[in-house]
Amino acid sequence: MNTHTHTHTHTHANKAGFALPPLPAPLRSLVQRLPWQPPSLLLALSLQRLMWPKLRESQRRELAGAVVAINVDDLGLQCRVWLVEGKGFAVAPAGQTPRVRIRASSSGFLRLLKGQGDPDRLFFERALVLEGDTEYGLLLKNTLDALGPLIQWPRAG
Protein backbone atom coordinates (compact mmCIF):
# COMPACT_ATOMS: atom_id res chain seq x y z
CA MET A 1 0.00 0.00 0.00
CA ASN A 2 1.34 3.41 -0.96
CA THR A 3 0.96 5.94 1.79
CA HIS A 4 1.62 9.64 1.65
CA THR A 5 0.75 12.59 3.80
CA HIS A 6 0.42 16.18 2.66
CA THR A 7 0.67 18.79 5.41
CA HIS A 8 -1.28 22.02 5.58
CA THR A 9 -2.13 25.06 7.58
CA HIS A 10 -5.72 26.13 8.15
CA THR A 11 -7.37 29.12 6.65
CA HIS A 12 -10.97 30.06 7.13
CA ALA A 13 -11.42 32.03 3.91
CA ASN A 14 -11.28 30.66 0.41
CA LYS A 15 -10.32 32.34 -2.85
CA ALA A 16 -13.94 33.30 -3.56
CA GLY A 17 -14.09 35.26 -0.32
CA PHE A 18 -16.37 32.82 1.49
CA ALA A 19 -15.38 32.60 5.14
CA LEU A 20 -16.78 30.91 8.18
CA PRO A 21 -16.15 32.46 11.57
CA PRO A 22 -13.84 30.32 13.68
CA LEU A 23 -15.64 27.97 16.02
CA PRO A 24 -14.99 28.98 19.63
CA ALA A 25 -12.48 26.61 21.27
CA PRO A 26 -14.93 25.24 23.91
CA LEU A 27 -17.52 24.44 21.23
CA ARG A 28 -14.90 22.88 18.96
CA SER A 29 -13.69 20.76 21.88
CA LEU A 30 -17.26 19.57 22.46
CA VAL A 31 -17.79 18.73 18.76
CA GLN A 32 -14.53 16.74 18.73
CA ARG A 33 -15.84 14.53 21.55
CA LEU A 34 -19.14 13.73 19.80
CA PRO A 35 -19.57 10.29 18.21
CA TRP A 36 -18.61 10.20 14.53
CA GLN A 37 -21.68 8.19 13.45
CA PRO A 38 -24.36 10.98 13.33
CA PRO A 39 -22.36 13.36 11.09
CA SER A 40 -21.24 10.33 9.05
CA LEU A 41 -24.87 9.44 8.39
CA LEU A 42 -25.58 12.98 7.22
CA LEU A 43 -22.53 12.86 4.93
CA ALA A 44 -23.46 9.42 3.54
CA LEU A 45 -27.02 10.56 2.78
CA SER A 46 -25.70 13.73 1.11
CA LEU A 47 -23.21 11.78 -1.02
CA GLN A 48 -25.95 9.32 -1.94
CA ARG A 49 -28.06 12.19 -3.26
CA LEU A 50 -25.31 14.33 -4.84
CA MET A 51 -22.62 11.89 -5.99
CA TRP A 52 -24.17 8.43 -6.45
CA PRO A 53 -26.33 9.38 -9.48
CA LYS A 54 -23.27 10.87 -11.24
CA LEU A 55 -21.06 7.80 -10.77
CA ARG A 56 -20.71 5.31 -13.60
CA GLU A 57 -21.03 1.64 -12.64
CA SER A 58 -17.28 1.13 -13.15
CA GLN A 59 -16.51 4.02 -10.76
CA ARG A 60 -18.88 2.59 -8.17
CA ARG A 61 -17.08 -0.77 -8.31
CA GLU A 62 -13.61 0.80 -8.08
CA LEU A 63 -14.50 2.96 -5.07
CA ALA A 64 -16.51 0.31 -3.20
CA GLY A 65 -15.38 -1.25 0.04
CA ALA A 66 -12.88 1.33 1.28
CA VAL A 67 -13.51 3.44 4.37
CA VAL A 68 -12.86 7.14 3.84
CA ALA A 69 -12.42 9.37 6.88
CA ILE A 70 -13.27 13.05 6.52
CA ASN A 71 -12.01 15.55 9.08
CA VAL A 72 -13.32 19.13 9.01
CA ASP A 73 -10.48 20.62 11.02
CA ASP A 74 -11.89 24.05 11.87
CA LEU A 75 -15.13 22.52 13.17
CA GLY A 76 -13.58 19.51 14.91
CA LEU A 77 -15.96 17.31 12.91
CA GLN A 78 -15.11 13.71 12.01
CA CYS A 79 -16.96 11.45 9.57
CA ARG A 80 -16.34 7.95 8.23
CA VAL A 81 -18.16 6.69 5.14
CA TRP A 82 -17.80 3.99 2.54
CA LEU A 83 -19.39 2.97 -0.71
CA VAL A 84 -21.21 -0.36 -0.55
CA GLU A 85 -21.14 -2.00 -3.99
CA GLY A 86 -24.58 -2.07 -5.55
CA LYS A 87 -26.18 -0.08 -2.73
CA GLY A 88 -24.51 3.29 -2.27
CA PHE A 89 -22.91 5.39 0.41
CA ALA A 90 -23.24 4.38 4.06
CA VAL A 91 -21.74 5.00 7.48
CA ALA A 92 -18.53 2.99 7.74
CA PRO A 93 -18.56 0.04 10.12
CA ALA A 94 -16.99 0.74 13.51
CA GLY A 95 -13.52 -0.68 13.93
CA GLN A 96 -12.48 -0.56 10.27
CA THR A 97 -9.34 1.40 9.51
CA PRO A 98 -9.81 4.17 6.96
CA ARG A 99 -8.01 3.54 3.69
CA VAL A 100 -7.82 7.31 3.14
CA ARG A 101 -8.26 10.31 5.43
CA ILE A 102 -9.07 13.68 3.92
CA ARG A 103 -8.61 16.74 6.11
CA ALA A 104 -9.56 20.31 5.30
CA SER A 105 -11.29 23.35 6.72
CA SER A 106 -15.00 23.74 6.08
CA SER A 107 -14.28 26.36 3.41
CA GLY A 108 -11.80 23.99 1.70
CA PHE A 109 -14.43 21.24 1.47
CA LEU A 110 -17.01 23.75 0.26
CA ARG A 111 -14.65 24.87 -2.51
CA LEU A 112 -14.22 21.24 -3.55
CA LEU A 113 -17.97 20.56 -3.58
CA LYS A 114 -18.69 23.75 -5.52
CA GLY A 115 -15.98 23.02 -8.08
CA GLN A 116 -14.15 26.28 -7.27
CA GLY A 117 -10.82 24.62 -7.63
CA ASP A 118 -9.69 21.26 -8.81
CA PRO A 119 -8.46 18.90 -6.09
CA ASP A 120 -4.83 19.20 -7.29
CA ARG A 121 -4.88 22.96 -6.76
CA LEU A 122 -6.51 22.58 -3.37
CA PHE A 123 -3.77 20.13 -2.33
CA PHE A 124 -1.03 22.44 -3.58
CA GLU A 125 -2.61 25.36 -1.71
CA ARG A 126 -2.66 23.07 1.34
CA ALA A 127 -6.40 23.56 1.61
CA LEU A 128 -6.85 19.76 1.52
CA VAL A 129 -4.71 17.04 3.07
CA LEU A 130 -4.74 13.41 1.95
CA GLU A 131 -3.34 10.71 4.21
CA GLY A 132 -3.20 6.99 3.64
CA ASP A 133 -3.35 4.92 0.46
CA THR A 134 -2.10 7.26 -2.27
CA GLU A 135 -3.37 5.00 -5.07
CA TYR A 136 -6.92 5.02 -3.72
CA GLY A 137 -6.68 8.75 -2.97
CA LEU A 138 -5.69 9.37 -6.60
CA LEU A 139 -8.63 7.28 -7.78
CA LEU A 140 -10.95 9.31 -5.56
CA LYS A 141 -9.44 12.60 -6.76
CA ASN A 142 -9.73 11.62 -10.43
CA THR A 143 -13.34 10.56 -9.90
CA LEU A 144 -14.19 13.92 -8.29
CA ASP A 145 -12.44 15.71 -11.18
CA ALA A 146 -14.52 13.77 -13.70
CA LEU A 147 -17.81 14.44 -11.88
CA GLY A 148 -17.40 18.19 -11.60
CA PRO A 149 -19.20 20.28 -8.94
CA LEU A 150 -21.49 18.31 -6.65
CA ILE A 151 -23.46 21.35 -5.50
CA GLN A 152 -24.62 24.54 -7.18
CA TRP A 153 -24.47 27.58 -4.96
CA PRO A 154 -26.60 30.65 -5.75
CA ARG A 155 -24.54 33.64 -6.83
CA ALA A 156 -24.67 36.75 -4.66
CA GLY A 157 -26.23 39.82 -6.18
Coordinates of C-alpha atoms in Angstrom, one line a residue:
M1 CA 0.0 0.0 0.0
N2 CA 1.3 3.4 -1.0
T3 CA 1.0 5.9 1.8
H4 CA 1.6 9.6 1.7
T5 CA 0.7 12.6 3.8
H6 CA 0.4 16.2 2.7
T7 CA 0.7 18.8 5.4
H8 CA -1.3 22.0 5.6
T9 CA -2.1 25.1 7.6
H10 CA -5.7 26.1 8.1
T11 CA -7.4 29.1 6.6
H12 CA -11.0 30.1 7.1
A13 CA -11.4 32.0 3.9
N14 CA -11.3 30.7 0.4
K15 CA -10.3 32.3 -2.9
A16 CA -13.9 33.3 -3.6
G17 CA -14.1 35.3 -0.3
F18 CA -16.4 32.8 1.5
A19 CA -15.4 32.6 5.1
L20 CA -16.8 30.9 8.2
P21 CA -16.2 32.5 11.6
P22 CA -13.8 30.3 13.7
L23 CA -15.6 28.0 16.0
P24 CA -15.0 29.0 19.6
A25 CA -12.5 26.6 21.3
P26 CA -14.9 25.2 23.9
L27 CA -17.5 24.4 21.2
R28 CA -14.9 22.9 19.0
S29 CA -13.7 20.8 21.9
L30 CA -17.3 19.6 22.5
V31 CA -17.8 18.7 18.8
Q32 CA -14.5 16.7 18.7
R33 CA -15.8 14.5 21.6
L34 CA -19.1 13.7 19.8
P35 CA -19.6 10.3 18.2
W36 CA -18.6 10.2 14.5
Q37 CA -21.7 8.2 13.5
P38 CA -24.4 11.0 13.3
P39 CA -22.4 13.4 11.1
S40 CA -21.2 10.3 9.1
L41 CA -24.9 9.4 8.4
L42 CA -25.6 13.0 7.2
L43 CA -22.5 12.9 4.9
A44 CA -23.5 9.4 3.5
L45 CA -27.0 10.6 2.8
S46 CA -25.7 13.7 1.1
L47 CA -23.2 11.8 -1.0
Q48 CA -26.0 9.3 -1.9
R49 CA -28.1 12.2 -3.3
L50 CA -25.3 14.3 -4.8
M51 CA -22.6 11.9 -6.0
W52 CA -24.2 8.4 -6.5
P53 CA -26.3 9.4 -9.5
K54 CA -23.3 10.9 -11.2
L55 CA -21.1 7.8 -10.8
R56 CA -20.7 5.3 -13.6
E57 CA -21.0 1.6 -12.6
S58 CA -17.3 1.1 -13.1
Q59 CA -16.5 4.0 -10.8
R60 CA -18.9 2.6 -8.2
R61 CA -17.1 -0.8 -8.3
E62 CA -13.6 0.8 -8.1
L63 CA -14.5 3.0 -5.1
A64 CA -16.5 0.3 -3.2
G65 CA -15.4 -1.2 0.0
A66 CA -12.9 1.3 1.3
V67 CA -13.5 3.4 4.4
V68 CA -12.9 7.1 3.8
A69 CA -12.4 9.4 6.9
I70 CA -13.3 13.1 6.5
N71 CA -12.0 15.5 9.1
V72 CA -13.3 19.1 9.0
D73 CA -10.5 20.6 11.0
D74 CA -11.9 24.0 11.9
L75 CA -15.1 22.5 13.2
G76 CA -13.6 19.5 14.9
L77 CA -16.0 17.3 12.9
Q78 CA -15.1 13.7 12.0
C79 CA -17.0 11.4 9.6
R80 CA -16.3 7.9 8.2
V81 CA -18.2 6.7 5.1
W82 CA -17.8 4.0 2.5
L83 CA -19.4 3.0 -0.7
V84 CA -21.2 -0.4 -0.6
E85 CA -21.1 -2.0 -4.0
G86 CA -24.6 -2.1 -5.6
K87 CA -26.2 -0.1 -2.7
G88 CA -24.5 3.3 -2.3
F89 CA -22.9 5.4 0.4
A90 CA -23.2 4.4 4.1
V91 CA -21.7 5.0 7.5
A92 CA -18.5 3.0 7.7
P93 CA -18.6 0.0 10.1
A94 CA -17.0 0.7 13.5
G95 CA -13.5 -0.7 13.9
Q96 CA -12.5 -0.6 10.3
T97 CA -9.3 1.4 9.5
P98 CA -9.8 4.2 7.0
R99 CA -8.0 3.5 3.7
V100 CA -7.8 7.3 3.1
R101 CA -8.3 10.3 5.4
I102 CA -9.1 13.7 3.9
R103 CA -8.6 16.7 6.1
A104 CA -9.6 20.3 5.3
S105 CA -11.3 23.4 6.7
S106 CA -15.0 23.7 6.1
S107 CA -14.3 26.4 3.4
G108 CA -11.8 24.0 1.7
F109 CA -14.4 21.2 1.5
L110 CA -17.0 23.7 0.3
R111 CA -14.6 24.9 -2.5
L112 CA -14.2 21.2 -3.6
L113 CA -18.0 20.6 -3.6
K114 CA -18.7 23.8 -5.5
G115 CA -16.0 23.0 -8.1
Q116 CA -14.2 26.3 -7.3
G117 CA -10.8 24.6 -7.6
D118 CA -9.7 21.3 -8.8
P119 CA -8.5 18.9 -6.1
D120 CA -4.8 19.2 -7.3
R121 CA -4.9 23.0 -6.8
L122 CA -6.5 22.6 -3.4
F123 CA -3.8 20.1 -2.3
F124 CA -1.0 22.4 -3.6
E125 CA -2.6 25.4 -1.7
R126 CA -2.7 23.1 1.3
A127 CA -6.4 23.6 1.6
L128 CA -6.8 19.8 1.5
V129 CA -4.7 17.0 3.1
L130 CA -4.7 13.4 1.9
E131 CA -3.3 10.7 4.2
G132 CA -3.2 7.0 3.6
D133 CA -3.4 4.9 0.5
T134 CA -2.1 7.3 -2.3
E135 CA -3.4 5.0 -5.1
Y136 CA -6.9 5.0 -3.7
G137 CA -6.7 8.7 -3.0
L138 CA -5.7 9.4 -6.6
L139 CA -8.6 7.3 -7.8
L140 CA -11.0 9.3 -5.6
K141 CA -9.4 12.6 -6.8
N142 CA -9.7 11.6 -10.4
T143 CA -13.3 10.6 -9.9
L144 CA -14.2 13.9 -8.3
D145 CA -12.4 15.7 -11.2
A146 CA -14.5 13.8 -13.7
L147 CA -17.8 14.4 -11.9
G148 CA -17.4 18.2 -11.6
P149 CA -19.2 20.3 -8.9
L150 CA -21.5 18.3 -6.7
I151 CA -23.5 21.4 -5.5
Q152 CA -24.6 24.5 -7.2
W153 CA -24.5 27.6 -5.0
P154 CA -26.6 30.7 -5.8
R155 CA -24.5 33.6 -6.8
A156 CA -24.7 36.7 -4.7
G157 CA -26.2 39.8 -6.2

